[in-house]
């Protein structure tokens, strides 16, 4: 198999979930009790034998760097290859933050030029999925296409958020790309792209020299007119975190063991390892249909909720249909329903907070209520 390197965009979709990205990238949004969203994209690459991965950053990436560290937990702490954090000011003439995917690629053209791998696998970090890139790369090589885009079949009503792209595919070749669709059944582009490394460098250089800024509109559509873009359908689990509501809905879906098995048992999803004590349950605690991370103290009742590391739930407190992120502390005799509490939130005794399944109540990081 031809060698490939990975590129992950960590900030491209920050505006989609502003509540959770005030102090972090979309890539470092906590998910499912112990993971971050980037863990899925990064694990997909590692499981596909991609040993060199660059993470393109823009802003608010301190928590992302803390999470990734040297890449050891993903077996990417290596002398050759490994994990690379690519900051926003990668070229001398750049004195401002990039605003588009193409400008982000311009910043890492030096990284691409110094690499020796044959192909580049580009992926966003706002998705929850488990994809093996090996057959995609194999099909791309055999097709002779200039690039291959990965898509999933969806009902149009299932696709929410902005900046979606929809493909028209015939005999494995993309014939059209649009940014809106009235069709009931659509082929949603996953923002996963396979391209030959030297060809990508040339495409970036040519686009920038002509003042182009949009990767899909100015690069992909130009290649599409030549009939040289292949398509690959991913038929496994795939969801994008495009709004706070979608984050809540997707998190709640993981309370279903069949969903967890589909994503986590297909291949390993790696994350940063933390050595914490087991969760302590009080004599009167009740926990049903919930995901509880290690290092917690549960004295109250928890139903249909996701509890991250280090959370403390006081006596008489009832938590339902909620997501409590790391180190959230609740006092006694509290009722929480359909609540998303970011990290280090404190809820004092006797508070009653409730949202709705269609509009969860969000508490920002570090808030005291």
CSV table of C-alpha atoms in Angstrom, one decimal:
chain,number,residue,atom,x,y,z
A,1,UNK,CA,0.0,0.0,0.0
A,2,UNK,CA,1.2,3.5,-0.8
A,3,UNK,CA,2.1,5.6,2.2
A,4,UNK,CA,-0.2,8.4,3.3
A,5,UNK,CA,0.0,11.3,5.8
A,6,UNK,CA,-3.0,12.8,7.6
A,7,UNK,CA,-4.1,16.4,8.0
A,8,UNK,CA,-6.8,17.2,10.5
A,9,UNK,CA,-8.5,20.7,10.6
A,10,UNK,CA,-9.1,21.5,14.3
A,11,UNK,CA,-10.9,24.9,14.0
A,12,UNK,CA,-12.8,25.0,10.7
A,13,UNK,CA,-16.2,24.5,12.3
A,14,UNK,CA,-15.8,26.5,15.6
A,15,UNK,CA,-18.6,28.9,14.7
A,16,UNK,CA,-21.1,26.0,14.5
A,17,UNK,CA,-21.0,25.4,18.3
A,18,UNK,CA,-20.1,28.7,19.7
A,19,UNK,CA,-21.3,27.8,23.2
A,20,UNK,CA,-18.6,25.0,23.5
A,21,UNK,CA,-15.8,26.8,21.5
A,22,UNK,CA,-15.4,30.0,23.4
A,23,UNK,CA,-12.2,28.7,25.0
A,24,UNK,CA,-11.4,25.6,22.9
A,25,UNK,CA,-11.4,24.3,19.4
A,26,UNK,CA,-14.2,22.1,18.0
A,27,UNK,CA,-11.6,19.4,17.9
A,28,UNK,CA,-11.2,19.5,21.7
A,29,UNK,CA,-15.0,19.4,22.6
A,30,UNK,CA,-15.4,16.7,25.3
A,31,UNK,CA,-17.6,13.8,24.2
A,32,UNK,CA,-19.1,10.6,25.7
A,33,UNK,CA,-17.6,10.9,29.2
A,34,UNK,CA,-13.9,10.6,28.4
A,35,UNK,CA,-13.2,11.5,24.7
A,36,UNK,CA,-12.6,14.6,22.7
A,37,UNK,CA,-14.0,14.9,19.1
A,38,UNK,CA,-10.5,14.8,17.6
A,39,UNK,CA,-10.1,11.3,19.0
A,40,UNK,CA,-12.3,9.9,16.3
A,41,UNK,CA,-10.4,11.5,13.3
A,42,UNK,CA,-7.0,10.8,14.9
A,43,UNK,CA,-7.9,7.2,15.8
A,44,UNK,CA,-9.3,6.6,12.3
A,45,UNK,CA,-5.9,7.6,10.9
A,46,UNK,CA,-3.8,5.5,13.4
A,47,UNK,CA,-6.0,2.5,12.8
A,48,UNK,CA,-5.4,2.9,9.0
A,49,UNK,CA,-1.6,2.7,9.5
A,50,UNK,CA,-1.1,6.4,9.0
A,51,UNK,CA,1.9,7.2,11.1
A,52,UNK,CA,2.3,10.9,10.4
A,53,UNK,CA,-0.5,13.3,11.2
A,54,UNK,CA,-0.5,17.1,11.2
A,55,UNK,CA,-3.2,18.9,13.2
A,56,UNK,CA,-3.9,22.4,11.7
A,57,UNK,CA,-4.7,24.9,14.5
A,58,UNK,CA,-5.9,28.4,14.4
A,59,UNK,CA,-6.9,29.8,17.9
A,60,UNK,CA,-7.9,28.6,21.4
A,61,UNK,CA,-5.8,25.4,20.9
A,62,UNK,CA,-4.2,25.3,24.4
A,63,UNK,CA,-6.6,22.6,25.6
A,64,UNK,CA,-6.1,20.7,22.3
A,65,UNK,CA,-2.3,20.7,22.9
A,66,UNK,CA,-2.9,19.6,26.5
A,67,UNK,CA,-5.0,16.7,25.3
A,68,UNK,CA,-2.7,15.6,22.5
A,69,UNK,CA,0.6,16.0,24.2
A,70,UNK,CA,3.3,14.2,22.3
A,71,UNK,CA,0.8,11.8,20.7
A,72,UNK,CA,1.9,8.9,22.9
A,73,UNK,CA,-1.6,7.7,23.6
A,74,UNK,CA,-2.2,7.3,19.9
A,75,UNK,CA,1.2,5.7,19.3
A,76,UNK,CA,2.4,8.8,17.5
A,77,UNK,CA,5.4,9.7,19.7
A,78,UNK,CA,7.9,8.6,17.1
A,79,UNK,CA,11.3,9.6,15.7
A,80,UNK,CA,10.0,9.3,12.2
A,81,UNK,CA,6.6,10.6,11.4
A,82,UNK,CA,4.4,11.1,14.5
A,83,UNK,CA,2.1,13.9,15.5
A,84,UNK,CA,2.7,17.5,14.4
A,85,UNK,CA,0.8,20.6,15.7
A,86,UNK,CA,0.7,23.1,12.9
A,87,UNK,CA,0.1,26.7,14.2
A,88,UNK,CA,-1.7,29.3,12.1
A,89,UNK,CA,1.3,31.5,11.2
A,90,UNK,CA,3.1,28.9,9.1
A,91,UNK,CA,4.4,31.2,6.3
A,92,UNK,CA,6.4,34.5,6.6
A,93,UNK,CA,4.0,36.7,4.6
A,94,UNK,CA,1.0,35.6,6.8
A,95,UNK,CA,0.3,38.1,9.5
A,96,UNK,CA,-3.4,37.3,10.1
A,97,UNK,CA,-5.4,34.2,11.0
A,98,UNK,CA,-6.7,32.2,8.1
A,99,UNK,CA,-10.5,32.3,7.4
A,100,UNK,CA,-10.9,29.4,4.9
A,101,UNK,CA,-9.8,25.9,4.4
A,102,UNK,CA,-7.6,26.8,1.4
A,103,UNK,CA,-5.8,29.5,3.4
A,104,UNK,CA,-5.2,27.0,6.2
A,105,UNK,CA,-3.6,24.6,3.6
A,106,UNK,CA,-1.4,27.4,2.4
A,107,UNK,CA,0.0,27.8,5.9
A,108,UNK,CA,1.1,24.1,5.9
A,109,UNK,CA,2.5,23.9,2.4
A,110,UNK,CA,6.0,23.7,3.9
A,111,UNK,CA,4.9,20.7,6.0
A,112,UNK,CA,3.5,19.0,2.9
A,113,UNK,CA,6.6,19.8,0.8
A,114,UNK,CA,9.0,18.3,3.4
A,115,UNK,CA,7.0,15.2,3.7
A,116,UNK,CA,7.7,12.1,1.6
A,117,UNK,CA,4.4,10.3,1.7
A,118,UNK,CA,2.6,9.7,-1.5
A,119,UNK,CA,-0.9,10.7,-0.5
A,120,UNK,CA,-2.7,13.0,1.9
A,121,UNK,CA,-5.9,12.1,3.9
A,122,UNK,CA,-7.6,15.3,5.0
A,123,UNK,CA,-10.3,15.2,7.6
A,124,UNK,CA,-12.3,17.6,9.8
A,125,UNK,CA,-12.7,17.0,13.6
A,126,UNK,CA,-16.4,17.7,14.1
A,127,UNK,CA,-17.5,14.2,13.4
A,128,UNK,CA,-18.3,11.0,15.3
A,129,UNK,CA,-17.4,8.0,13.1
A,130,UNK,CA,-15.1,5.0,12.7
A,131,UNK,CA,-13.7,4.8,9.2
A,132,UNK,CA,-10.9,2.6,7.8
A,133,UNK,CA,-9.0,4.7,5.2
A,134,UNK,CA,-7.1,1.8,3.7
A,135,UNK,CA,-9.8,0.7,1.2
A,136,UNK,CA,-10.4,4.3,0.3
A,137,UNK,CA,-6.8,5.0,-0.5
A,138,UNK,CA,-6.7,1.7,-2.5
A,139,UNK,CA,-9.7,2.7,-4.5
A,140,UNK,CA,-8.3,6.1,-5.1
A,141,UNK,CA,-5.0,4.8,-6.4
A,142,UNK,CA,-6.7,2.3,-8.7
A,143,UNK,CA,-9.2,4.9,-10.1
A,144,UNK,CA,-6.5,7.3,-11.3
A,145,UNK,CA,-8.7,10.3,-10.1
A,146,UNK,CA,-7.0,13.5,-9.0
A,147,UNK,CA,-8.8,13.2,-5.6
A,148,UNK,CA,-11.5,11.1,-3.9
A,149,UNK,CA,-14.2,12.5,-1.7
A,150,UNK,CA,-15.9,10.4,1.0
A,151,UNK,CA,-19.7,10.8,1.4
A,152,UNK,CA,-22.5,9.2,3.4
A,153,UNK,CA,-26.1,8.6,2.3
A,154,UNK,CA,-28.6,10.6,4.5
A,155,UNK,CA,-32.1,11.8,4.5
A,156,UNK,CA,-32.1,15.6,3.9
A,157,UNK,CA,-34.1,16.2,7.1
A,158,UNK,CA,-31.2,14.6,9.1
A,159,UNK,CA,-28.7,17.1,7.9
A,160,UNK,CA,-28.5,20.3,10.0
A,161,UNK,CA,-26.1,23.1,10.3
A,162,UNK,CA,-24.3,25.3,7.8
A,163,UNK,CA,-21.6,24.7,5.2
A,164,UNK,CA,-22.9,21.3,4.1
A,165,UNK,CA,-22.0,20.0,0.6
A,166,UNK,CA,-24.0,17.5,-1.4
A,167,UNK,CA,-22.6,15.3,-4.2
A,168,UNK,CA,-24.1,13.8,-7.3
A,169,UNK,CA,-22.3,10.5,-8.1
A,170,UNK,CA,-22.4,8.4,-11.3
A,171,UNK,CA,-20.3,5.2,-11.7
A,172,UNK,CA,-18.0,6.2,-8.8
A,173,UNK,CA,-17.3,9.7,-10.3
A,174,UNK,CA,-18.7,13.0,-8.9
A,175,UNK,CA,-20.7,14.8,-11.5
A,176,UNK,CA,-21.9,17.7,-9.4
A,177,UNK,CA,-21.4,19.4,-6.1
A,178,UNK,CA,-23.9,21.8,-4.5
A,179,UNK,CA,-24.3,23.5,-1.2
A,180,UNK,CA,-28.0,23.0,-0.9
A,181,UNK,CA,-30.3,20.2,-2.0
A,182,UNK,CA,-34.1,19.8,-2.2
A,183,UNK,CA,-33.8,16.0,-2.7
A,184,UNK,CA,-35.2,13.7,0.0
A,185,UNK,CA,-32.2,11.4,-0.2
A,186,UNK,CA,-28.8,13.1,-0.3
A,187,UNK,CA,-25.1,12.2,-0.5
A,188,UNK,CA,-23.5,14.3,2.2
A,189,UNK,CA,-19.8,15.1,1.8
A,190,UNK,CA,-18.0,14.3,5.0
A,191,UNK,CA,-15.1,16.7,4.4
A,192,UNK,CA,-12.8,13.6,4.1
A,193,UNK,CA,-10.6,13.8,1.0
A,194,UNK,CA,-7.8,11.7,-0.4
A,195,UNK,CA,-5.4,13.4,-2.8
A,196,UNK,CA,-1.9,12.8,-4.1
A,197,UNK,CA,0.5,14.9,-2.0
A,198,UNK,CA,2.4,16.7,-4.9
A,199,UNK,CA,-0.8,17.3,-6.7
A,200,UNK,CA,-2.3,18.9,-3.6
A,201,UNK,CA,0.8,21.2,-3.3
A,202,UNK,CA,0.3,22.3,-7.0
A,203,UNK,CA,-3.4,22.8,-6.5
A,204,UNK,CA,-2.8,25.0,-3.5
A,205,UNK,CA,-0.1,27.0,-5.2
A,206,UNK,CA,-2.2,27.6,-8.3
A,207,UNK,CA,-5.3,28.6,-6.3
A,208,UNK,CA,-3.4,31.0,-4.1
A,209,UNK,CA,-1.7,32.6,-7.1
A,210,UNK,CA,-5.1,33.4,-8.6
A,211,UNK,CA,-6.4,34.8,-5.4
A,212,UNK,CA,-8.8,31.9,-4.7
A,213,UNK,CA,-9.8,31.2,-1.1
A,214,UNK,CA,-12.5,28.5,-1.1
A,215,UNK,CA,-11.3,24.9,-1.3
A,216,UNK,CA,-14.6,23.4,-2.5
A,217,UNK,CA,-15.7,26.2,-4.8
A,218,UNK,CA,-12.4,27.2,-6.2
A,219,UNK,CA,-10.4,23.9,-6.3
A,220,UNK,CA,-12.7,21.0,-6.1
A,221,UNK,CA,-15.2,22.4,-8.6
A,222,UNK,CA,-12.5,23.1,-11.1
A,223,UNK,CA,-11.3,19.5,-10.9
A,224,UNK,CA,-14.8,18.3,-11.0
A,225,UNK,CA,-15.3,19.9,-14.5
A,226,UNK,CA,-12.5,17.7,-15.7
A,227,UNK,CA,-14.3,14.6,-14.5
A,228,UNK,CA,-11.4,13.6,-12.3
A,229,UNK,CA,-12.9,13.4,-8.8
A,230,UNK,CA,-13.9,10.0,-7.4
A,231,UNK,CA,-16.4,9.2,-4.7
A,232,UNK,CA,-16.4,6.7,-1.9
A,233,UNK,CA,-19.5,5.8,0.1
A,234,UNK,CA,-19.0,5.2,3.9
A,235,UNK,CA,-21.8,3.0,5.0
A,236,UNK,CA,-21.0,2.9,8.7
A,237,UNK,CA,-22.0,5.3,11.5
A,238,UNK,CA,-21.4,8.9,10.8
A,239,UNK,CA,-22.7,12.1,12.5
A,240,UNK,CA,-21.5,15.7,12.5
A,241,UNK,CA,-21.6,18.0,15.6
A,242,UNK,CA,-23.1,21.0,13.8
A,243,UNK,CA,-25.0,22.7,16.6
A,244,UNK,CA,-25.3,22.5,20.4
A,245,UNK,CA,-28.6,20.7,19.9
A,246,UNK,CA,-26.9,18.2,17.7
A,247,UNK,CA,-24.1,17.7,20.3
A,248,UNK,CA,-26.8,16.9,22.9
A,249,UNK,CA,-28.7,14.6,20.7
A,250,UNK,CA,-25.6,12.7,19.5
A,251,UNK,CA,-24.3,12.4,23.1
A,252,UNK,CA,-27.6,10.9,24.2
A,253,UNK,CA,-27.6,8.4,21.4
A,254,UNK,CA,-24.5,6.9,22.9
A,255,UNK,CA,-26.5,5.8,25.9
A,256,UNK,CA,-27.7,3.0,23.5
A,257,UNK,CA,-25.3,0.1,23.7
A,258,UNK,CA,-25.9,-0.8,20.1
A,259,UNK,CA,-24.6,2.7,19.0
A,260,UNK,CA,-21.6,2.4,21.3
A,261,UNK,CA,-20.8,-1.1,19.9
A,262,UNK,CA,-21.1,0.1,16.3
A,263,UNK,CA,-18.6,3.0,16.9
A,264,UNK,CA,-16.2,1.6,19.5
A,265,UNK,CA,-16.0,-2.1,18.7
A,266,UNK,CA,-15.4,-1.7,15.0
A,267,UNK,CA,-11.9,-0.4,15.8
A,268,UNK,CA,-10.3,1.2,18.8
A,269,UNK,CA,-10.9,4.8,19.6
A,270,UNK,CA,-8.0,6.1,21.5
A,271,UNK,CA,-7.9,9.1,23.9
A,272,UNK,CA,-5.6,10.6,26.5
A,273,UNK,CA,-5.1,8.2,29.4
A,274,UNK,CA,-5.7,9.5,32.9
A,275,UNK,CA,-5.0,7.5,36.0
A,276,UNK,CA,-8.0,8.3,38.3
A,277,UNK,CA,-9.5,6.4,41.2
A,278,UNK,CA,-12.6,4.4,40.5
A,279,UNK,CA,-15.9,6.3,40.9
A,280,UNK,CA,-17.3,6.2,44.5
A,281,UNK,CA,-21.0,5.5,44.9
A,282,UNK,CA,-22.8,6.5,48.1
A,283,UNK,CA,-25.1,4.2,50.0
A,284,UNK,CA,-28.2,6.0,48.8
A,285,UNK,CA,-27.0,6.6,45.2
A,286,UNK,CA,-29.0,5.5,42.2
A,287,UNK,CA,-27.6,5.3,38.7
A,288,UNK,CA,-29.6,4.0,35.7
A,289,UNK,CA,-28.8,4.0,31.9
A,290,UNK,CA,-25.9,6.4,32.3
A,291,UNK,CA,-22.2,6.7,31.3
A,292,UNK,CA,-20.1,7.4,34.4
A,293,UNK,CA,-16.4,8.2,34.0
A,294,UNK,CA,-13.8,7.4,36.6
A,295,UNK,CA,-12.9,9.7,39.5
A,296,UNK,CA,-16.5,10.7,40.3
A,297,UNK,CA,-18.4,10.8,43.6
A,298,UNK,CA,-22.1,10.0,43.3
A,299,UNK,CA,-24.2,10.5,46.3
A,300,UNK,CA,-27.5,11.4,44.6
A,301,UNK,CA,-29.4,9.9,41.6
A,302,UNK,CA,-28.4,9.9,38.0
A,303,UNK,CA,-30.7,8.9,35.1
A,304,UNK,CA,-30.1,8.8,31.3
A,305,UNK,CA,-27.0,11.1,31.7
A,306,UNK,CA,-23.3,11.3,30.8
A,307,UNK,CA,-21.0,12.1,33.7
A,308,UNK,CA,-17.4,13.0,32.9
A,309,UNK,CA,-14.3,12.6,35.1
A,310,UNK,CA,-14.1,14.2,38.5
A,311,UNK,CA,-17.8,15.1,38.8
A,312,UNK,CA,-19.3,15.3,42.3
A,313,UNK,CA,-23.1,14.8,42.8
A,314,UNK,CA,-24.4,15.7,46.3
A,315,UNK,CA,-27.0,14.0,48.4
A,316,UNK,CA,-30.6,14.4,47.4
A,317,UNK,CA,-29.5,15.7,44.0
A,318,UNK,CA,-31.3,14.2,40.9
A,319,UNK,CA,-29.7,14.5,37.5
A,320,UNK,CA,-31.8,13.5,34.5
A,321,UNK,CA,-31.0,13.6,30.7
A,322,UNK,CA,-28.0,15.7,31.3
A,323,UNK,CA,-24.3,16.0,30.4
A,324,UNK,CA,-22.0,17.1,33.2
A,325,UNK,CA,-18.4,17.7,32.0
A,326,UNK,CA,-15.2,17.3,34.0
A,327,UNK,CA,-15.0,18.5,37.6
A,328,UNK,CA,-18.6,19.8,37.7
A,329,UNK,CA,-19.7,19.9,41.3
A,330,UNK,CA,-23.3,19.9,42.4
A,331,UNK,CA,-24.5,20.5,46.0
A,332,UNK,CA,-27.4,18.8,47.8
A,333,UNK,CA,-31.1,18.7,46.9
A,334,UNK,CA,-30.6,19.9,43.3
A,335,UNK,CA,-32.7,18.9,40.3
A,336,UNK,CA,-31.0,19.0,36.8
A,337,UNK,CA,-32.9,18.0,33.7
A,338,UNK,CA,-31.7,18.4,30.1
A,339,UNK,CA,-28.7,20.4,31.2
A,340,UNK,CA,-25.2,20.6,29.6
A,341,UNK,CA,-22.7,21.8,32.2
A,342,UNK,CA,-19.2,22.6,30.8
A,343,UNK,CA,-16.1,22.0,32.8
A,344,UNK,CA,-15.6,23.3,36.4
A,345,UNK,CA,-19.2,24.3,36.9
A,346,UNK,CA,-20.5,24.6,40.5
A,347,UNK,CA,-24.3,24.3,41.2
A,348,UNK,CA,-25.1,25.3,44.8
A,349,UNK,CA,-27.6,23.6,47.1
A,350,UNK,CA,-31.3,23.7,46.3
A,351,UNK,CA,-31.1,24.8,42.6
A,352,UNK,CA,-33.6,23.5,40.1
A,353,UNK,CA,-32.4,23.8,36.5
A,354,UNK,CA,-34.2,22.4,33.4
A,355,UNK,CA,-34.0,22.7,29.7
A,356,UNK,CA,-35.8,20.5,27.1
A,357,UNK,CA,-34.7,17.7,24.9
A,358,UNK,CA,-35.0,20.1,21.9
A,359,UNK,CA,-33.3,23.0,23.7
A,360,UNK,CA,-31.0,21.9,26.5
A,361,UNK,CA,-30.0,24.4,29.2
A,362,UNK,CA,-26.3,25.2,28.8
A,363,UNK,CA,-24.0,26.4,31.6
A,364,UNK,CA,-20.7,27.9,30.5
A,365,UNK,CA,-17.3,26.7,31.7
A,366,UNK,CA,-16.4,27.8,35.3
A,367,UNK,CA,-19.9,29.2,36.1
A,368,UNK,CA,-21.1,29.2,39.7
A,369,UNK,CA,-24.9,29.0,40.1
